CSV table of C-alpha atoms and ligand atoms in Angstrom, one decimal:
chain,number,residue,atom,x,y,z
A,1,MET,CA,0.0,0.0,0.0
A,2,ARG,CA,1.2,3.4,-0.8
A,3,CYS,CA,0.1,6.7,0.8
A,4,GLY,CA,0.3,10.1,-0.7
A,5,SER,CA,-0.5,13.5,0.6
A,6,ILE,CA,-3.9,14.8,-0.3
A,7,SER,CA,-5.2,18.0,1.0
A,8,ALA,CA,-5.7,17.8,4.7
A,9,GLY,CA,-4.4,14.3,5.1
A,10,LEU,CA,-3.4,11.1,3.4
A,11,ILE,CA,-5.1,9.2,0.7
A,12,CYS,CA,-4.1,5.6,1.0
A,13,VAL,CA,-3.9,3.8,-2.2
A,14,SER,CA,-4.6,0.1,-2.1
A,15,LEU,CA,-4.9,-1.0,-5.6
A,16,GLY,CA,-1.6,-2.4,-6.4
A,17,PHE,CA,-1.0,-5.1,-4.2
A,18,LEU,CA,-4.0,-6.5,-3.1
A,19,ALA,CA,-5.4,-9.6,-2.2
A,20,ALA,CA,-7.7,-10.0,-5.1
A,21,GLY,CA,-8.5,-8.6,-8.5
A,22,ARG,CA,-11.4,-6.4,-8.9
A,23,ALA,CA,-14.5,-6.4,-11.1
A,24,GLY,CA,-16.2,-3.7,-9.4
A,25,VAL,CA,-18.4,-2.8,-6.5
A,26,ILE,CA,-22.0,-1.8,-7.4
A,27,ARG,CA,-24.8,0.3,-6.0
A,28,ASP,CA,-26.7,-1.4,-3.2
A,29,ASP,CA,-30.0,-0.3,-4.9
A,30,VAL,CA,-29.3,-1.6,-8.4
A,31,ALA,CA,-29.4,-5.2,-9.5
A,32,ASP,CA,-26.1,-6.9,-10.4
A,33,SER,CA,-27.5,-8.0,-13.7
A,34,PHE,CA,-27.4,-4.4,-14.9
A,35,TYR,CA,-23.7,-4.5,-14.5
A,36,THR,CA,-23.0,-7.9,-15.9
A,37,ASN,CA,-25.3,-7.2,-18.9
A,38,LEU,CA,-23.5,-3.9,-19.6
A,39,ALA,CA,-20.2,-5.9,-19.6
A,40,ALA,CA,-21.7,-8.3,-22.1
A,41,GLN,CA,-22.2,-5.6,-24.7
A,42,SER,CA,-20.1,-6.3,-27.8
A,43,VAL,CA,-18.3,-3.0,-27.5
A,44,TYR,CA,-16.5,-4.4,-24.4
A,45,ASP,CA,-15.6,-7.8,-25.9
A,46,SER,CA,-12.0,-6.7,-26.0
A,47,VAL,CA,-11.7,-6.7,-22.2
A,48,GLY,CA,-10.5,-10.0,-20.8
A,49,PHE,CA,-8.8,-11.4,-17.7
A,50,LEU,CA,-5.1,-12.0,-17.1
A,51,THR,CA,-3.9,-14.8,-14.8
A,52,TRP,CA,-0.4,-15.7,-13.9
A,53,SER,CA,1.8,-17.1,-11.2
A,54,GLU,CA,4.6,-15.5,-9.1
A,55,GLY,CA,6.2,-18.2,-7.0
A,56,ALA,CA,3.5,-20.1,-5.2
A,57,SER,CA,0.9,-17.4,-5.6
A,58,GLY,CA,-1.7,-17.1,-8.4
A,59,TYR,CA,-3.1,-13.7,-9.5
A,60,ILE,CA,-6.0,-12.4,-11.6
A,61,ALA,CA,-6.3,-9.0,-13.2
A,62,SER,CA,-7.8,-7.5,-16.3
A,63,GLY,CA,-6.6,-6.2,-19.7
A,64,THR,CA,-7.9,-5.0,-23.0
A,65,LEU,CA,-7.0,-6.4,-26.4
A,66,ILE,CA,-5.8,-3.5,-28.6
A,67,SER,CA,-4.7,-5.5,-31.6
A,68,PRO,CA,-4.9,-9.2,-32.3
A,69,GLU,CA,-1.6,-9.9,-30.5
A,70,TRP,CA,-1.4,-7.2,-27.8
A,71,VAL,CA,-3.1,-6.5,-24.6
A,72,LEU,CA,-2.9,-3.2,-22.7
A,73,THR,CA,-2.9,-3.5,-19.0
A,74,ALA,CA,-1.4,-1.9,-15.9
A,75,GLY,CA,2.3,-1.8,-15.1
A,76,HIS,CA,1.7,-3.4,-11.7
A,77,VAL,CA,0.0,-6.3,-13.4
A,78,VAL,CA,3.1,-7.2,-15.4
A,79,GLY,CA,5.7,-5.8,-13.0
A,80,GLY,CA,6.4,-9.1,-11.2
A,81,THR,CA,8.8,-9.1,-8.3
A,82,ASN,CA,10.9,-6.2,-9.4
A,83,ASP,CA,8.5,-3.9,-11.3
A,84,SER,CA,10.3,-4.9,-14.5
A,85,GLY,CA,8.5,-8.2,-15.1
A,86,ALA,CA,10.6,-10.7,-13.2
A,87,GLY,CA,9.2,-13.8,-11.6
A,88,ILE,CA,6.0,-14.1,-13.7
A,89,SER,CA,5.1,-17.4,-15.3
A,90,GLY,CA,2.2,-19.0,-16.9
A,91,MET,CA,0.4,-15.8,-17.9
A,92,ILE,CA,-2.8,-16.3,-19.8
A,93,PHE,CA,-5.3,-13.8,-21.4
A,94,GLY,CA,-8.9,-15.1,-21.6
A,95,LEU,CA,-12.1,-13.6,-22.8
A,96,SER,CA,-14.9,-15.7,-21.2
A,97,SER,CA,-17.4,-13.8,-19.1
A,98,SER,CA,-16.1,-15.4,-15.9
A,99,TYR,CA,-12.7,-16.8,-15.1
A,100,ASP,CA,-12.3,-20.3,-16.4
A,101,GLY,CA,-8.5,-20.6,-16.7
A,102,MET,CA,-8.8,-20.8,-20.5
A,103,GLY,CA,-7.0,-18.4,-22.8
A,104,VAL,CA,-4.1,-17.6,-25.0
A,105,SER,CA,-0.7,-17.7,-23.3
A,106,ALA,CA,1.5,-14.6,-23.2
A,107,LEU,CA,4.8,-14.5,-25.1
A,108,GLU,CA,6.1,-11.5,-23.2
A,109,TRP,CA,5.0,-8.8,-20.8
A,110,ILE,CA,6.4,-5.2,-20.8
A,111,PRO,CA,5.9,-2.7,-18.0
A,112,TYR,CA,6.2,0.9,-19.2
A,113,THR,CA,9.8,1.9,-18.6
A,114,SER,CA,9.0,4.7,-16.2
A,115,TRP,CA,6.8,2.4,-14.1
A,116,SER,CA,9.8,0.2,-13.6
A,117,SER,CA,12.2,3.0,-12.9
A,118,SER,CA,9.8,4.7,-10.5
A,119,GLY,CA,9.7,1.6,-8.3
A,120,GLY,CA,6.0,1.3,-8.8
A,121,ASN,CA,4.9,4.8,-7.8
A,122,LEU,CA,1.2,5.0,-8.5
A,123,TRP,CA,1.1,8.8,-8.1
A,124,SER,CA,3.4,9.1,-11.1
A,125,GLY,CA,0.6,8.1,-13.5
A,126,VAL,CA,2.8,5.7,-15.5
A,127,ASP,CA,1.1,2.4,-14.4
A,128,LEU,CA,0.9,0.9,-17.8
A,129,GLY,CA,2.0,-2.4,-19.3
A,130,LEU,CA,1.7,-4.4,-22.5
A,131,VAL,CA,1.3,-8.1,-23.0
A,132,ARG,CA,2.2,-9.8,-26.3
A,133,LEU,CA,0.2,-12.9,-27.0
A,134,SER,CA,1.6,-16.1,-28.4
A,135,GLN,CA,-1.0,-16.2,-31.1
A,136,PRO,CA,-3.4,-13.7,-32.5
A,137,ILE,CA,-7.0,-13.4,-31.3
A,138,THR,CA,-9.3,-12.9,-34.2
A,139,SER,CA,-12.7,-13.7,-32.5
A,140,VAL,CA,-13.2,-10.3,-31.1
A,141,THR,CA,-12.6,-6.7,-32.4
A,142,PRO,CA,-9.7,-5.0,-30.5
A,143,ALA,CA,-10.6,-1.9,-28.6
A,144,GLN,CA,-10.1,1.5,-30.2
A,145,ILE,CA,-8.0,3.9,-28.3
A,146,ASP,CA,-8.7,7.6,-28.2
A,147,PHE,CA,-5.5,9.6,-27.7
A,148,ARG,CA,-7.2,13.0,-28.2
A,149,THR,CA,-10.3,13.6,-26.2
A,150,SER,CA,-10.0,15.0,-22.7
A,151,PRO,CA,-12.1,12.6,-20.6
A,152,VAL,CA,-12.5,14.8,-17.5
A,153,GLY,CA,-16.2,15.7,-17.1
A,154,LEU,CA,-17.3,12.8,-19.3
A,155,LEU,CA,-19.2,9.7,-18.3
A,156,GLY,CA,-16.8,6.7,-18.2
A,157,THR,CA,-17.5,3.0,-18.4
A,158,ASN,CA,-15.2,0.7,-16.4
A,159,VAL,CA,-14.8,-2.9,-17.4
A,160,GLY,CA,-12.9,-5.7,-15.6
A,161,TYR,CA,-13.0,-8.9,-13.6
A,162,GLY,CA,-12.3,-7.6,-10.1
A,163,ARG,CA,-14.0,-8.3,-6.8
A,164,SER,CA,-17.5,-7.1,-6.2
A,165,GLY,CA,-19.9,-6.2,-3.5
A,166,VAL,CA,-22.2,-3.3,-2.8
A,167,GLY,CA,-21.3,0.3,-1.9
A,168,THR,CA,-22.4,0.0,1.7
A,169,GLY,CA,-19.8,-2.6,2.5
A,170,GLY,CA,-17.3,-2.4,-0.4
A,171,MET,CA,-15.5,-5.5,-1.7
A,172,THR,CA,-16.9,-8.8,-0.3
A,173,THR,CA,-16.9,-11.3,-3.2
A,174,ALA,CA,-14.1,-13.0,-5.1
A,175,ALA,CA,-12.7,-11.7,-8.4
A,176,GLY,CA,-13.3,-13.5,-11.7
A,177,THR,CA,-16.6,-12.2,-13.0
A,178,LYS,CA,-16.8,-9.6,-15.8
A,179,ARG,CA,-18.7,-6.5,-14.9
A,180,ALA,CA,-19.0,-3.0,-16.3
A,181,GLY,CA,-20.1,0.0,-14.3
A,182,GLN,CA,-20.2,3.7,-15.0
A,183,ASN,CA,-19.1,6.8,-13.2
A,184,MET,CA,-18.3,10.5,-14.0
A,185,ILE,CA,-14.6,11.1,-14.6
A,186,ASP,CA,-14.4,13.9,-12.1
A,187,ALA,CA,-10.8,15.1,-12.1
A,188,ARG,CA,-7.2,14.4,-12.9
A,189,GLY,CA,-4.1,14.7,-10.7
A,190,GLY,CA,-3.0,18.2,-9.9
A,191,MET,CA,-6.5,19.6,-9.7
A,192,VAL,CA,-8.3,21.0,-6.6
A,193,THR,CA,-11.8,19.5,-6.2
A,194,THR,CA,-14.6,19.9,-3.8
A,195,MET,CA,-16.0,17.2,-1.5
A,196,GLY,CA,-19.7,16.9,-0.7
A,197,SER,CA,-19.1,18.5,2.7
A,198,GLY,CA,-17.7,21.6,0.9
A,199,THR,CA,-14.1,20.8,1.9
A,200,LEU,CA,-11.5,21.2,-0.8
A,201,LEU,CA,-9.6,18.1,-1.9
A,202,ASP,CA,-6.2,18.9,-3.3
A,203,LEU,CA,-4.8,16.4,-5.8
A,204,ASP,CA,-1.4,18.1,-5.8
A,205,GLY,CA,1.5,15.8,-6.2
A,206,ILE,CA,-0.4,13.4,-8.4
A,207,SER,CA,0.4,13.2,-12.1
A,208,PRO,CA,-2.2,14.8,-14.4
A,209,THR,CA,-2.2,11.5,-16.3
A,210,VAL,CA,-4.2,10.0,-13.4
A,211,LEU,CA,-8.0,10.2,-13.9
A,212,PHE,CA,-10.2,10.1,-10.8
A,213,GLN,CA,-13.7,8.8,-10.1
A,214,ASP,CA,-15.5,8.7,-6.8
A,215,PHE,CA,-18.2,6.3,-5.6
A,216,ASP,CA,-21.3,8.4,-4.9
A,217,HIS,CA,-23.9,7.3,-2.3
A,218,PRO,CA,-27.5,7.0,-3.6
A,219,THR,CA,-28.9,9.3,-0.9
A,220,ASP,CA,-26.1,10.7,1.3
A,221,LEU,CA,-24.8,13.5,-0.9
A,222,VAL,CA,-22.3,14.6,1.8
A,223,ALA,CA,-20.4,11.3,1.2
A,224,SER,CA,-19.3,12.5,-2.2
A,225,SER,CA,-15.5,12.9,-2.4
A,226,MET,CA,-15.4,15.0,-5.6
A,227,GLY,CA,-17.4,16.3,-8.4
A,228,SER,CA,-21.2,15.9,-8.6
A,229,ALA,CA,-22.6,14.2,-5.5
A,230,ILE,CA,-25.4,12.5,-7.5
A,231,PRO,CA,-24.5,9.0,-8.6
A,232,VAL,CA,-25.2,7.9,-12.2
A,233,ALA,CA,-27.7,5.0,-12.8
A,234,GLN,CA,-25.0,2.4,-12.8
A,235,GLU,CA,-22.5,4.1,-10.5
A,236,TYR,CA,-19.7,1.7,-9.6
A,237,LEU,CA,-16.1,1.6,-8.4
A,238,ILE,CA,-13.4,-0.8,-9.5
A,239,GLY,CA,-12.2,-3.5,-7.1
A,240,SER,CA,-9.2,-5.7,-6.7
A,241,GLY,CA,-8.7,-7.6,-9.9
A,242,ASP,CA,-10.0,-4.8,-12.1
A,243,SER,CA,-6.4,-3.6,-12.3
A,244,GLY,CA,-5.5,-3.2,-15.9
A,245,GLY,CA,-9.1,-3.1,-17.0
A,246,GLY,CA,-10.4,-0.5,-19.4
A,247,LEU,CA,-12.0,2.9,-18.9
A,248,PHE,CA,-14.1,3.8,-22.0
A,249,ILE,CA,-16.0,6.9,-23.2
A,250,GLU,CA,-18.3,7.5,-26.0
A,251,VAL,CA,-16.9,9.7,-28.8
A,252,GLY,CA,-18.7,10.5,-32.0
A,253,GLY,CA,-21.0,7.6,-31.6
A,254,ALA,CA,-18.2,5.1,-31.0
A,255,THR,CA,-16.8,3.5,-27.8
A,256,LYS,CA,-13.2,4.4,-27.2
A,257,LEU,CA,-10.6,3.3,-24.6
A,258,VAL,CA,-9.1,6.2,-22.7
A,259,GLY,CA,-7.7,4.8,-19.5
A,260,VAL,CA,-6.3,1.8,-17.6
A,261,HIS,CA,-7.5,1.0,-14.1
A,262,SER,CA,-4.6,1.6,-11.6
A,263,PHE,CA,-5.6,2.0,-8.0
A,264,LEU,CA,-8.2,2.5,-5.3
A,265,ALA,CA,-7.9,5.3,-2.7
A,266,SER,CA,-9.8,6.5,0.3
A,267,LEU,CA,-10.0,9.8,2.1
A,268,PRO,CA,-7.9,10.1,5.3
A,269,TYR,CA,-9.2,8.9,8.6
A,270,PRO,CA,-11.5,9.9,10.2
A,271,LEU,CA,-13.2,11.1,7.0
A,272,ASP,CA,-13.0,7.4,5.9
A,273,THR,CA,-12.8,4.8,8.6
A,274,THR,CA,-12.7,1.7,6.3
A,275,GLY,CA,-9.7,2.4,4.2
A,276,ALA,CA,-9.6,1.8,0.4
A,277,ASN,CA,-12.2,-1.0,0.3
A,278,ALA,CA,-14.3,0.4,-2.6
A,279,ASP,CA,-17.3,1.4,-0.4
A,280,TYR,CA,-19.2,4.7,-0.9
A,281,GLY,CA,-16.9,7.7,-0.8
A,282,ASP,CA,-13.8,5.9,-2.0
A,283,LEU,CA,-11.9,6.9,-5.1
A,284,ALA,CA,-10.5,5.1,-8.1
A,285,GLY,CA,-7.5,6.2,-10.3
A,286,SER,CA,-7.0,5.2,-13.9
A,287,VAL,CA,-4.1,6.1,-16.1
A,288,SER,CA,-5.0,8.2,-19.1
A,289,VAL,CA,-3.5,6.8,-22.3
A,290,GLN,CA,-3.1,10.3,-23.8
A,291,SER,CA,0.5,10.7,-23.1
A,292,PHE,CA,1.5,7.2,-24.1
A,293,GLU,CA,0.6,7.1,-27.8
A,294,ASN,CA,4.2,6.8,-29.0
A,295,TRP,CA,5.1,4.1,-26.5
A,296,ILE,CA,2.0,2.0,-27.3
A,297,LEU,CA,2.4,2.3,-31.1
A,298,THR,CA,6.1,1.8,-31.1
A,299,THR,CA,6.1,-1.2,-28.8
A,300,THR,CA,3.2,-3.0,-30.5
A,301,GLY,CA,4.0,-1.9,-34.1
A,302,VAL,CA,0.3,-1.3,-34.6
A,303,PRO,CA,-0.2,1.5,-37.1
A,304,GLU,CA,-2.3,4.3,-36.0
A,305,PRO,CA,-5.6,4.3,-37.8
A,306,SER,CA,-6.4,7.3,-39.9
A,307,ALA,CA,-8.7,9.8,-38.3
A,308,GLY,CA,-12.4,9.3,-38.6
A,309,GLY,CA,-14.3,12.1,-40.3
A,310,LEU,CA,-16.4,12.8,-37.3
A,311,LEU,CA,-13.7,13.4,-34.8
A,312,LEU,CA,-11.4,16.1,-33.9
A,313,GLY,CA,-8.2,14.3,-34.6
A,314,ALA,CA,-6.6,11.0,-35.2
A,315,PHE,CA,-8.1,8.2,-33.1
A,316,THR,CA,-6.3,5.0,-32.5
A,317,LEU,CA,-7.5,1.6,-31.6
A,318,TRP,CA,-6.3,0.2,-28.4
A,319,VAL,CA,-7.0,-1.8,-25.4
A,320,LEU,CA,-6.0,-1.6,-21.8
A,321,THR,CA,-6.0,-3.7,-18.7
A,322,LYS,CA,-5.4,-3.3,-15.0
A,323,LYS,CA,-3.4,-3.2,-12.0
A,324,ARG,CA,-2.2,-6.1,-10.0
A,325,GLY,CA,-5.1,-8.3,-9.0
A,326,GLY,CA,-5.1,-10.7,-6.2
A,327,ARG,CA,-4.9,-14.3,-5.3
A,328,ILE,CA,-7.3,-16.3,-7.3
A,329,LEU,CA,-8.7,-18.1,-4.4
A,330,GLY,CA,-7.9,-15.3,-1.9
B,1,CA,CA1,-19.0,9.4,-8.9
B,2,CA,CA1,-13.6,3.2,2.4
C-alpha cells in the first residue's frame, strides 16, 4: 500500500498489491444484472482477464485487447517481483465472461519503462504495461484507443474482472466475473476538487495522467469525495482484480478506450474509517493513455488508424488492462 499526501491528510492507495483482483463494487439499490449485462455488450468484448503465477501465488487481473496480438494492462499487473516483469510465469489472457482458466498464453510482458524506474509509484501516473500474446485473437474486435479527447467531465464506463460487493460494504466477493459500471470522470491529478461537505480536496503531487472517479452514495450527498454528489444510474467503483481493465468513453458515436485501471484510494481517517475498500466515498484512479501514444504504437508496431471524419483528430484503436489483482482463491 502506498500513501500520498492529499489536502488535509493522506489518501491511501490500495490497488496495487491487493489480495484480489477487482471487477467492481456496485450500488446497493441496483441489481447486479445491470452491470453484468453492460459488460456483455459487444463494444466491451476486447476486455479479458489475465492470470499468472509468481512463485506459489496465483493472481488475476484485467486487460484490453488493442490489436490481435497485444493486450494493454497496468504496469503493476506485469511488474512481477521487481517492477520490471521478473518472476512471472504462466500468464494467460482469456475472454470468457467469468474466469475459467482458458485463454491464450503470453509471449512477453512489458511494463512501461518509467513504471519500472519509479519503483512502482502509483502517483506518477505511469502504471501501464503491454502483453504480447503467443498467437493472435481474431474472434473479437480489438478496442479502439482515443488519444485525443480529454475525458474529464465525461461519463466513463469501467470494465474488468475484479472483486464485487455493494457500496455500503465495499468488496466482499471474489474476483473473476466480468462487470462493467459507470461513473463520471471527475478530475485528474493536480486539480483541486470539492467534496460533498464543501471541503476542498487537493490532488497536488499526483500526475495529471491519473484520472479520478468517486463512488457516490444513492442518498447521502455529503459522502461525495469530488465532483457531482449524485450517482449515475450504474454508478460503480473498481475493485481488486480490475487492475489493468479498461476505462471507456463515447466519442462521436463510438466506444473508445481512454484509461487503464490503476488503484483505489480513500480519504484520510477519520473522513473514511474503512480504508480503500471500494465502499461509498472511496476513489479510483486510472491512467489516461493520452501521453503514451508513442510508446504504445512503437512497442506494438500497430499502425495508428487514420482519423475518422467525425472526430477532432486521429483516433487510434487500443485496449487496456489493469493493475495487480489478487490471489485467485484469496
Ligand atoms: Ca461518482
Ligand atoms: Ca472506504
